[in-house]
mmCIF file of C-alpha atoms and ligand atoms in Angstrom:
data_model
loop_
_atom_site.group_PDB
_atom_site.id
_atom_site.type_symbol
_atom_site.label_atom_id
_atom_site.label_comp_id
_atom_site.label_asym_id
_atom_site.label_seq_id
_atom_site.Cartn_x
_atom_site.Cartn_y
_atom_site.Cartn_z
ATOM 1 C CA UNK L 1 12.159 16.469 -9.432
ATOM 2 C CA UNK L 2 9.711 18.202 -12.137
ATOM 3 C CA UNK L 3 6.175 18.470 -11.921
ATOM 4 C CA UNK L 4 4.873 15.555 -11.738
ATOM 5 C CA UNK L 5 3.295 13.889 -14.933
ATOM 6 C CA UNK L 6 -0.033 12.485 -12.645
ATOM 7 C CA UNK L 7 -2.399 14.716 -11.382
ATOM 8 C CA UNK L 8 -4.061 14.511 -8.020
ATOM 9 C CA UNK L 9 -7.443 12.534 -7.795
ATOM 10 C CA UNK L 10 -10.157 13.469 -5.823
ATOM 11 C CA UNK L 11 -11.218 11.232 -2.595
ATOM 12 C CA UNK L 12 -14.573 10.595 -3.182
ATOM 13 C CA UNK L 13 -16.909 9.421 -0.234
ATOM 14 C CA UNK L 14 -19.907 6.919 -1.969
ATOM 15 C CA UNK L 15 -23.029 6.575 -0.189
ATOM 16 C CA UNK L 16 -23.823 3.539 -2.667
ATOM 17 C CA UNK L 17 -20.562 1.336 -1.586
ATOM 18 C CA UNK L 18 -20.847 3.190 1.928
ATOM 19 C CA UNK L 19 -25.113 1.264 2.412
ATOM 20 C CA UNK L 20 -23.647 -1.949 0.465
ATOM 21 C CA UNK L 21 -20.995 -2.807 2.684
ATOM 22 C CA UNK L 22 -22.000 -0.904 5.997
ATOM 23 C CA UNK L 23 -18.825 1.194 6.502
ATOM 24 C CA UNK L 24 -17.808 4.307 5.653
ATOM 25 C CA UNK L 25 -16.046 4.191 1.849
ATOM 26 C CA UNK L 26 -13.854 6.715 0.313
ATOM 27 C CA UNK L 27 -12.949 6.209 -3.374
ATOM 28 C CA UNK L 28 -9.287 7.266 -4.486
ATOM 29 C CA UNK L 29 -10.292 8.043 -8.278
ATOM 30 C CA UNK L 30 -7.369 6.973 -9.880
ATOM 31 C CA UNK L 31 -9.424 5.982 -13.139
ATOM 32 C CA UNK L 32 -9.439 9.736 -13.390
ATOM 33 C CA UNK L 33 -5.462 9.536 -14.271
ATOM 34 C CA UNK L 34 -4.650 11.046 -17.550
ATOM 35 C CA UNK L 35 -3.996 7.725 -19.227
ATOM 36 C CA UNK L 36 -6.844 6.020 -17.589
ATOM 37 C CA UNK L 37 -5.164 3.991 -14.507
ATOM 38 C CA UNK L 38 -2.703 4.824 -11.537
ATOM 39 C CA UNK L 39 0.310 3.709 -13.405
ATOM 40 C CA UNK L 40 1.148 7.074 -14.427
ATOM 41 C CA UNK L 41 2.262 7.609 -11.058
ATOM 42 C CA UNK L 42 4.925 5.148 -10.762
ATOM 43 C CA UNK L 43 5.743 5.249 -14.573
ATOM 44 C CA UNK L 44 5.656 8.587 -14.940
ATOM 45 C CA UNK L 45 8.285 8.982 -11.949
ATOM 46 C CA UNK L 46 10.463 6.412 -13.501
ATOM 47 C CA UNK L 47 10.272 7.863 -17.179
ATOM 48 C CA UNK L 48 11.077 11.256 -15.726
ATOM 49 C CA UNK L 49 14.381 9.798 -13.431
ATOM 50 C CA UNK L 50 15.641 7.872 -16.279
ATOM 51 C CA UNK L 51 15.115 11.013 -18.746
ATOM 52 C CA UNK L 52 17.140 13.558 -16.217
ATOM 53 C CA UNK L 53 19.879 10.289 -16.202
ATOM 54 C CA UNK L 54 20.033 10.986 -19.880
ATOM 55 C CA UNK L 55 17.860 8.216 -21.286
ATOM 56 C CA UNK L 56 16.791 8.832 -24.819
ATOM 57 C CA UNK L 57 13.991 6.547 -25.743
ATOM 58 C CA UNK L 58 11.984 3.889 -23.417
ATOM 59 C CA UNK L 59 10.889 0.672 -24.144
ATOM 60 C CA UNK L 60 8.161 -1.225 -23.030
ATOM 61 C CA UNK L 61 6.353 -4.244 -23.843
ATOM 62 C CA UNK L 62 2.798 -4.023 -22.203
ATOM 63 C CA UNK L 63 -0.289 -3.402 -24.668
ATOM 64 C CA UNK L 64 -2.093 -2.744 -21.343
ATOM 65 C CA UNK L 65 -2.552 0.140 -18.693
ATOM 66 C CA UNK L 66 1.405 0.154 -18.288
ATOM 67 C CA UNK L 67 2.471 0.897 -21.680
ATOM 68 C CA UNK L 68 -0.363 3.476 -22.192
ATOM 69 C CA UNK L 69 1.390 5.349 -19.204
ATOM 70 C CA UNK L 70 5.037 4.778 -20.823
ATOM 71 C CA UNK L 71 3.615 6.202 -24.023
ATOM 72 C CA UNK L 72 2.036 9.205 -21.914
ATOM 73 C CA UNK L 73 5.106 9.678 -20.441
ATOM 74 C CA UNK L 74 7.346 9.894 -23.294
ATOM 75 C CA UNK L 75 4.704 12.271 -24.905
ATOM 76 C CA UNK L 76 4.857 14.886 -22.138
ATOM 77 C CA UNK L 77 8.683 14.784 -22.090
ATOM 78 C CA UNK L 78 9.404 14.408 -25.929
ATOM 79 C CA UNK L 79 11.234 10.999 -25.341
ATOM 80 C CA UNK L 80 10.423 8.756 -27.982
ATOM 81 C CA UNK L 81 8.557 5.680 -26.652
ATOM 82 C CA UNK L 82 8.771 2.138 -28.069
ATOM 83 C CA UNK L 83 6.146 -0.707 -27.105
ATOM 84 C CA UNK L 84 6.511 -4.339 -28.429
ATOM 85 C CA UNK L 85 3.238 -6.667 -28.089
ATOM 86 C CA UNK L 86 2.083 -9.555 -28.954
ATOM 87 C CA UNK L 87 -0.606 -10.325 -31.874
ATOM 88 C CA UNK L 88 -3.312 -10.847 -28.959
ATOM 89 C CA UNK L 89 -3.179 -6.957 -28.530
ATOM 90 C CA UNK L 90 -6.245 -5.905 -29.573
ATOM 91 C CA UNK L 91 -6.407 -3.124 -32.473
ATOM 92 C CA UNK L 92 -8.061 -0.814 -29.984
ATOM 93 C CA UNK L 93 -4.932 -0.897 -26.923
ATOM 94 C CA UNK L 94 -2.733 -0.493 -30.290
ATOM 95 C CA UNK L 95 -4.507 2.460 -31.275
ATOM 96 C CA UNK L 96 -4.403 4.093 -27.709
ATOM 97 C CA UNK L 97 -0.661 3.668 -27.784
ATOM 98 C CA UNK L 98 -0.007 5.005 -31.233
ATOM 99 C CA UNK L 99 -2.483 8.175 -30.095
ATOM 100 C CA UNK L 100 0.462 9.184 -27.618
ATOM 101 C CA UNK L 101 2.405 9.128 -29.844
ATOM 102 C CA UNK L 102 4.556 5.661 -29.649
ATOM 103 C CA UNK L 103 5.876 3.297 -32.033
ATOM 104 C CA UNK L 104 4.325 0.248 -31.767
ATOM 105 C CA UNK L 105 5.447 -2.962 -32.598
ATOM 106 C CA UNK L 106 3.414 -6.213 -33.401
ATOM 107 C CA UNK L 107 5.574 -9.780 -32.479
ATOM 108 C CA UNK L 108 4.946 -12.900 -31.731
ATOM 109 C CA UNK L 109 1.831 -14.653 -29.932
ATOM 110 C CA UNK L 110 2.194 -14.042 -26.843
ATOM 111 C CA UNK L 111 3.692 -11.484 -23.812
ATOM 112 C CA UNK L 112 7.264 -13.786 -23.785
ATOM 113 C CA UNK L 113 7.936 -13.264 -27.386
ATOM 114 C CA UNK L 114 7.306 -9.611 -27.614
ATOM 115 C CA UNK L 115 9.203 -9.027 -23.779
ATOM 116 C CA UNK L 116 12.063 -10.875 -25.320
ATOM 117 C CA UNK L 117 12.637 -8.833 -28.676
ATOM 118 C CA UNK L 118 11.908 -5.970 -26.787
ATOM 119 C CA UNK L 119 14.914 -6.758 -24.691
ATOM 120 C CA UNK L 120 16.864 -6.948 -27.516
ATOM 121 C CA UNK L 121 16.284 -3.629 -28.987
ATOM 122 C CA UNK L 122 17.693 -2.189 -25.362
ATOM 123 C CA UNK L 123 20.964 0.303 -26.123
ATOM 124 C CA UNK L 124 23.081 2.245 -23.328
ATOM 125 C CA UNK L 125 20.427 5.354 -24.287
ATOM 126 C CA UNK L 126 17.297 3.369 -23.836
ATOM 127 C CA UNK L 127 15.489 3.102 -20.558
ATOM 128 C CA UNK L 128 12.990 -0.816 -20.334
ATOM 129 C CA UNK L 129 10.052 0.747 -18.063
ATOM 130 C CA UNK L 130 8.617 -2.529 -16.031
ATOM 131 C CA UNK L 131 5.028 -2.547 -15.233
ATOM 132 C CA UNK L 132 5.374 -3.716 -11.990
ATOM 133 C CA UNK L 133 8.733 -4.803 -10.511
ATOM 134 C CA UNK L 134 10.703 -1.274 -9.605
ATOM 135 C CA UNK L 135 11.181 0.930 -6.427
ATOM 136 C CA UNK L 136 10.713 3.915 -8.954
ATOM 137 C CA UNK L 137 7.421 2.356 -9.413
ATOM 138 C CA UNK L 138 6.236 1.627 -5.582
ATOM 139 C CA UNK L 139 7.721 5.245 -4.755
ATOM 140 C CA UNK L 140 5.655 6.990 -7.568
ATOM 141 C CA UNK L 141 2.240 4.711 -6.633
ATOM 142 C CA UNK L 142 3.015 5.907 -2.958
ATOM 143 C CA UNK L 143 2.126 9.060 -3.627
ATOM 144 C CA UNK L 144 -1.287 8.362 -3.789
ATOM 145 C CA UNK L 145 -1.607 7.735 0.096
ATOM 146 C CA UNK L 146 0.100 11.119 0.980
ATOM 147 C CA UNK L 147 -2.773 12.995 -1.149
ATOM 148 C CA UNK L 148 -5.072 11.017 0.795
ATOM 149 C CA UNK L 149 -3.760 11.285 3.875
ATOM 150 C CA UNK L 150 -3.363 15.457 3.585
ATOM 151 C CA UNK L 151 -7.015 15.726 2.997
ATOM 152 C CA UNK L 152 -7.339 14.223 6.859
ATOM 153 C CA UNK L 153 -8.751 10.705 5.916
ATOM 154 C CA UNK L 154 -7.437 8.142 7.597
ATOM 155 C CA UNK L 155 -8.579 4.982 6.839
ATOM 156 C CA UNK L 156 -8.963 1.450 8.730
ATOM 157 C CA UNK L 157 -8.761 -0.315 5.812
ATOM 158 C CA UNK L 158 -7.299 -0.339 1.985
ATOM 159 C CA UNK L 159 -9.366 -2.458 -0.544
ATOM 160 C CA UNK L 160 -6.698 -2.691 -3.834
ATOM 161 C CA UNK L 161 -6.445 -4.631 -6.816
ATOM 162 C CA UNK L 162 -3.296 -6.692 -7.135
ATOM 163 C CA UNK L 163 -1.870 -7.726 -10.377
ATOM 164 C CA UNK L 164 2.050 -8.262 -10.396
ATOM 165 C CA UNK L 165 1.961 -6.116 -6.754
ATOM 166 C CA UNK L 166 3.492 -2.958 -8.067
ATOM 167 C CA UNK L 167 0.123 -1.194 -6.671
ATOM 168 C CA UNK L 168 0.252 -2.871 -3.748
ATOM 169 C CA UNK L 169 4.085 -2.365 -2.896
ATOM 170 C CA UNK L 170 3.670 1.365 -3.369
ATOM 171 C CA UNK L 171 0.564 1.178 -1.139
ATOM 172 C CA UNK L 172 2.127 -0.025 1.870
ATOM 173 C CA UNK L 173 4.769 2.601 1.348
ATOM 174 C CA UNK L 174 2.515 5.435 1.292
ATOM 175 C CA UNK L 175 0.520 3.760 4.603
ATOM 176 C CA UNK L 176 4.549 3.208 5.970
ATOM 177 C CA UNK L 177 5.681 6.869 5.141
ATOM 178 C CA UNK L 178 2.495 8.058 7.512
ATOM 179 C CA UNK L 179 3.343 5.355 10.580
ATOM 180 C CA UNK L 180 0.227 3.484 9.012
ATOM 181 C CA UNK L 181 1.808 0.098 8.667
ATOM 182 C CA UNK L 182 -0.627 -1.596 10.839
ATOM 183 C CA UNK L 183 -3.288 -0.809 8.167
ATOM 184 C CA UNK L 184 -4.539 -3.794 7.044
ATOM 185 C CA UNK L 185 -4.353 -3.645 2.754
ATOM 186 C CA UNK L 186 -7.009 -5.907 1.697
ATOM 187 C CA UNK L 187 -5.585 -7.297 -1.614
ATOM 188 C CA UNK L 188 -8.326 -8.649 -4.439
ATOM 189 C CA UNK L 189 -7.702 -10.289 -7.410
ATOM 190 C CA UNK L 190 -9.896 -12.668 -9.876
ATOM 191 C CA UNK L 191 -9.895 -16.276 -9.715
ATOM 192 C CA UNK L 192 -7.166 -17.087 -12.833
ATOM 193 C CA UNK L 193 -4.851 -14.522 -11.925
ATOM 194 C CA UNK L 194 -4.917 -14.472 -8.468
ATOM 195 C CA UNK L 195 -1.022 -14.855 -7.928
ATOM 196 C CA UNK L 196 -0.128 -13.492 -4.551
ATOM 197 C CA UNK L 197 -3.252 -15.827 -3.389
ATOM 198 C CA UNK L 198 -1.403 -18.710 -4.434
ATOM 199 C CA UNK L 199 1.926 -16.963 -3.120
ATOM 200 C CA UNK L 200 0.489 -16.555 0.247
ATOM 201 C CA UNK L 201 -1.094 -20.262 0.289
ATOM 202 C CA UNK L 202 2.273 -21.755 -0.559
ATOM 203 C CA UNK L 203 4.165 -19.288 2.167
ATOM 204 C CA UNK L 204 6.529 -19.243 -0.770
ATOM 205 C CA UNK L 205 7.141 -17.350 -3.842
ATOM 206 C CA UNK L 206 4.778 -18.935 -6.459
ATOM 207 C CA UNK L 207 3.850 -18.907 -10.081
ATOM 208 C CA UNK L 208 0.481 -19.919 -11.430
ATOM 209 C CA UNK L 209 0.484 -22.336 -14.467
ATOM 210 C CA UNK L 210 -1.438 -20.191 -16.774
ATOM 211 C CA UNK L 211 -3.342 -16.656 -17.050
ATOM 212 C CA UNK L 212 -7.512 -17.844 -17.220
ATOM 213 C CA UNK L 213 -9.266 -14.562 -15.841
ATOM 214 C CA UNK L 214 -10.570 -11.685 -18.117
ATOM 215 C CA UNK L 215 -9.114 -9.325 -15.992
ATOM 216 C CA UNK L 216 -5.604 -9.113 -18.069
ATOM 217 C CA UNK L 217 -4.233 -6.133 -16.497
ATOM 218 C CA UNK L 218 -3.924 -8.680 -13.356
ATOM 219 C CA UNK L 219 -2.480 -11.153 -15.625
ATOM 220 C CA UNK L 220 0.603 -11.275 -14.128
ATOM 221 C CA UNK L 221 1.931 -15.360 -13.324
ATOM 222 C CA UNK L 222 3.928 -14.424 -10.187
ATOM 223 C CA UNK L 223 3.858 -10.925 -7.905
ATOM 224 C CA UNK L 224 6.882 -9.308 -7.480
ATOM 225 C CA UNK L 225 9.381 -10.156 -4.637
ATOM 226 C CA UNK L 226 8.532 -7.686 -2.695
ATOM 227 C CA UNK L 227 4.615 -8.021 -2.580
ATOM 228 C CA UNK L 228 5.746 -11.632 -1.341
ATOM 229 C CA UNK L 229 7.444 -10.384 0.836
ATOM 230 C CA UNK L 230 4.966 -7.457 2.243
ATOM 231 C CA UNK L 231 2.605 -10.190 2.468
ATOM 232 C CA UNK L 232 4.559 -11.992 5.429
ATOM 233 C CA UNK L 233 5.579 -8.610 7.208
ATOM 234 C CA UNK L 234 2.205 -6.766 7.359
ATOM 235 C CA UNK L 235 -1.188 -7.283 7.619
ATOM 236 C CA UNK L 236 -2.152 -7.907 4.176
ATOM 237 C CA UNK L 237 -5.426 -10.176 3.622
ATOM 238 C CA UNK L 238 -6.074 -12.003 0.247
ATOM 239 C CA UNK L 239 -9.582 -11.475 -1.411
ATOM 240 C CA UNK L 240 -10.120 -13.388 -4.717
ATOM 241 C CA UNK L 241 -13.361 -13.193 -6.579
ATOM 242 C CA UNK L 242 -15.015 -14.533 -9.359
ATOM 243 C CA UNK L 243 -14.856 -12.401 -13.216
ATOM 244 C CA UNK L 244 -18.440 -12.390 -13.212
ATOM 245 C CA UNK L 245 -18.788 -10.558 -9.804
ATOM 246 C CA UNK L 246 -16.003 -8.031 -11.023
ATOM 247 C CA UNK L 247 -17.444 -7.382 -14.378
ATOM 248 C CA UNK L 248 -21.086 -6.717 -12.686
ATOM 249 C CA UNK L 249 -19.526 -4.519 -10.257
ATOM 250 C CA UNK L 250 -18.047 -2.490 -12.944
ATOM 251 C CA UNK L 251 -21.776 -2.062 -14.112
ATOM 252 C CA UNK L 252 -22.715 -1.042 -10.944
ATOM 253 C CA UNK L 253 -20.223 1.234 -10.274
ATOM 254 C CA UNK L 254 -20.794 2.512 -14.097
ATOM 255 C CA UNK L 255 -24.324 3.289 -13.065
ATOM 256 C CA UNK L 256 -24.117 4.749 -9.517
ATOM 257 C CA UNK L 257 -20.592 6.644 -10.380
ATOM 258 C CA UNK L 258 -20.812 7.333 -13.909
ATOM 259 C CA UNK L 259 -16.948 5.591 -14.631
ATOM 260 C CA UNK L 260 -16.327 2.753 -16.455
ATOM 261 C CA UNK L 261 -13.206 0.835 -15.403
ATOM 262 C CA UNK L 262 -11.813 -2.612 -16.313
ATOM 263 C CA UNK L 263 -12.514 -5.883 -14.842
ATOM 264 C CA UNK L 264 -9.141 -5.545 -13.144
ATOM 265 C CA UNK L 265 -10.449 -2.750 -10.572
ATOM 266 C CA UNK L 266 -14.036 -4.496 -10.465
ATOM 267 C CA UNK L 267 -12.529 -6.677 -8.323
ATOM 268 C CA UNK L 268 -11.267 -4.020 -5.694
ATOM 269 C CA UNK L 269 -14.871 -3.099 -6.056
ATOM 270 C CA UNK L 270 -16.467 -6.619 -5.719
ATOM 271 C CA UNK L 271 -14.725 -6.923 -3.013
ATOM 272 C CA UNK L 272 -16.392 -3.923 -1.340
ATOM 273 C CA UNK L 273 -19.993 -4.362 -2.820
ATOM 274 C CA UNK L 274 -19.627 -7.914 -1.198
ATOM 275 C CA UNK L 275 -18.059 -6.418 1.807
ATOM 276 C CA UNK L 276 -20.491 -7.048 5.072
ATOM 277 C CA UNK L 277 -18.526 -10.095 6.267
ATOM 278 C CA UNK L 278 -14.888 -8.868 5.154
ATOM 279 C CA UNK L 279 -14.989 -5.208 6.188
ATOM 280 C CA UNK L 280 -16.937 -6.416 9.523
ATOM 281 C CA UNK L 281 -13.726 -5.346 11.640
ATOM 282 C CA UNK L 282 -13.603 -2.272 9.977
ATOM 283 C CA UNK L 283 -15.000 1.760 10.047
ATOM 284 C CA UNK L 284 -13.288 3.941 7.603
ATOM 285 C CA UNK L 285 -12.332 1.759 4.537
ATOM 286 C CA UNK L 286 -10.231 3.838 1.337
ATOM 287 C CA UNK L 287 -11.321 1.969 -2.006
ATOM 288 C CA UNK L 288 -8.293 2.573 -5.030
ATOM 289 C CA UNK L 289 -10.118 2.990 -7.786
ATOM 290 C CA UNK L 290 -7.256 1.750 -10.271
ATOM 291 C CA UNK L 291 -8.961 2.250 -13.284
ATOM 292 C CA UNK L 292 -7.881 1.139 -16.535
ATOM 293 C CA UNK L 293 -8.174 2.411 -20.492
ATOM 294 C CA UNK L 294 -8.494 -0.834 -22.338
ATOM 295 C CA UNK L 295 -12.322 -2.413 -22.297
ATOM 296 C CA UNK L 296 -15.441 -0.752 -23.341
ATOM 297 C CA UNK L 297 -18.919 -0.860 -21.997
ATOM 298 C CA UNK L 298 -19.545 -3.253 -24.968
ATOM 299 C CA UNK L 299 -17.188 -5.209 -23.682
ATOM 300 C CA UNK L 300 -18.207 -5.137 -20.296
ATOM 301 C CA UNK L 301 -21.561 -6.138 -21.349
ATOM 302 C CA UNK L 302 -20.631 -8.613 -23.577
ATOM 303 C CA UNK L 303 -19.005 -10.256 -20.270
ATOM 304 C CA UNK L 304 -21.633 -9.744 -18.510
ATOM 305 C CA UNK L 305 -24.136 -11.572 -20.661
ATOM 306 C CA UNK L 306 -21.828 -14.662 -21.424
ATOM 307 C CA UNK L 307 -20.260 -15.120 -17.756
HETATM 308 C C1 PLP F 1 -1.681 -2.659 -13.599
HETATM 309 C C2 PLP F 1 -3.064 -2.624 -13.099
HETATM 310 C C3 PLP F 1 -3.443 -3.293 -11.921
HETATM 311 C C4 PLP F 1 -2.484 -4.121 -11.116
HETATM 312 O O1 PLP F 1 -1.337 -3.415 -10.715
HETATM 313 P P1 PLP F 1 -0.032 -4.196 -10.284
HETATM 314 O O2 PLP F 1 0.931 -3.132 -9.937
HETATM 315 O O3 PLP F 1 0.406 -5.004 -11.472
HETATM 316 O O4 PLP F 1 -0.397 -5.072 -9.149
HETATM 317 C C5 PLP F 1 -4.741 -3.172 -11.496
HETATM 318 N N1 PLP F 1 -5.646 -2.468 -12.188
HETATM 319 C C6 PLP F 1 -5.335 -1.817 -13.319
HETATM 320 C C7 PLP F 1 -6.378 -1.051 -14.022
HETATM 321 C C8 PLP F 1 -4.033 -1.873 -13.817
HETATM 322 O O5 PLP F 1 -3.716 -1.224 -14.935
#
């Protein structure tokens, strides 16, 4: 395969989530990703398999973190990139996506419409990039473990944000790939979009009724099959917190690390800040800092004021 289109993040140890939760933490800085989150991994593996299989445009139809990294992609490989969302896309994740270069369209009012007219735009030439559900995906995000792995840390623990479980499945194949399977993977989400909560509860594949959290980039109703299915295979424990205690703890981290991230990965790091009790059992604990392009420190703030 090419070069790949992510780069390598640092592993950063922080003495501020280190004293708050009375382990040792060591931040994966994904938000340092070209287009803002991990997904360029995954994405950017896909986009690149699918353009050496002779694909000549991809389509997706996220306004969020996943199209960003299609558009990205199709930038550094001079693919043409199409991205369908809905009106409730703000102006600002339509301007990101046009900045890379992609052709955006505007339909309907929400995700369903715009997924479904993006399906119908799909020729033999055209490669749909998921944001979640793929093996290209989970064997991209994977490499995230090896880089941390190589630098000799080898952690008790992995605090990750879970939206649809795309994250997730590719970190328990990067802990798999290095006989790390036992690893617990503590899994956060937001109350409102905390799917594979409500998965695990129900012992069942599960969808929730309705999307209620701020944190949109873990908007996803139901995790993939395979995140289910991690979750009754491995040790996988389910952390949900509340939007307010994300969006302060992307202040925090704002302040003591100097990175603003979304809501999404504030509550990986909630879960952390909060972390005496749940990290108890634990020494060395590896934080994925997931990132995320699409809110502002206005916005942030804004949340923070009203929540
Ligand atoms: C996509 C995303 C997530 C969730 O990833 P999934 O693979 O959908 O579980 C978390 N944080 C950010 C910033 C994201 O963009």
């Amino acid at each position: 395969m090419a070069h790949p289109l992510h780069i390598a993040t640092p592993l950063l140890p922080s003495a501020t989530l280190s004293t708050a939760c009375g382990r040792q933490v060591q931040l994966k800085m994904e938000a340092l990703q070209p287009p803002g989150s991990f997904k360029i991994r995954g994405i950017g593996l896909a986009c690149q398999t699918h353009a050496q299989a002779g694909k000549r445009r991809f389509v997706s139809s996220s306004g969020g973190n996943a199209g960003l990294a299609v558009a990205y992609a199709g930038q550094c490989l001079h693919i043409p990139v199409t991205v369908v969302v809905p009106q409730t896309t703000s102006s600002h994740a339509q301007a990101l996506l046009k900045q890379y270069g992609a052709d955006v369209i505007v339909h309907g009012s929400t995700w369903n419409e715009a997924n479904a007219l993006a399906q119908t735009l799909l020729g033999p030439q055209d490669a749909f990039i998921h944001p979640f559900d793929d093996p290209l995906l989970w064997a991209g995000h994977a490499s995230m473990v090896d880089e941390v792995i190589t630098t000799g840390f080898t952690p008790d623990a992995v605090v990750t944000a879970v939206g649809g479980g795309g994250l997730l499945c590719g970190v328990a194949q990067g802990l798999a790939q290095h006989d790390l399977g036992h690893v617990p993977i503590i899994a956060a989400e937001t109350a409102g979009a905390a799917s594979l909560a409500l998965a695990m509860q129900t012992g069942a594949p599960a969808a929730l009724d309705a999307i209620t959290s701020i944190a949109t980039s873990l908007g996803a109703k139901q995790v993939c099959a395979r995140a289910f299915a991690l979750s009754q295979q491995r040790p996988i424990i389910s952390h949900v917190v509340k939007d307010a205690d994300a969006v302060s703890a992307c202040l925090r981290f704002l302040d003591e690390h100097r990175i603003l991230v979304e809501p999404a990965c504030g509550a990986a790091l909630a879960a952390v800040y909060a972390g005496a009790d749940l990290l108890a059992p634990f020494k060395q604990v590896l934080l994925i800092v997931c990132g995320g392009a699409t809110c502002s420190l206005a916005q942030l703030q804004g949340w923070h004021a009203t929540l």
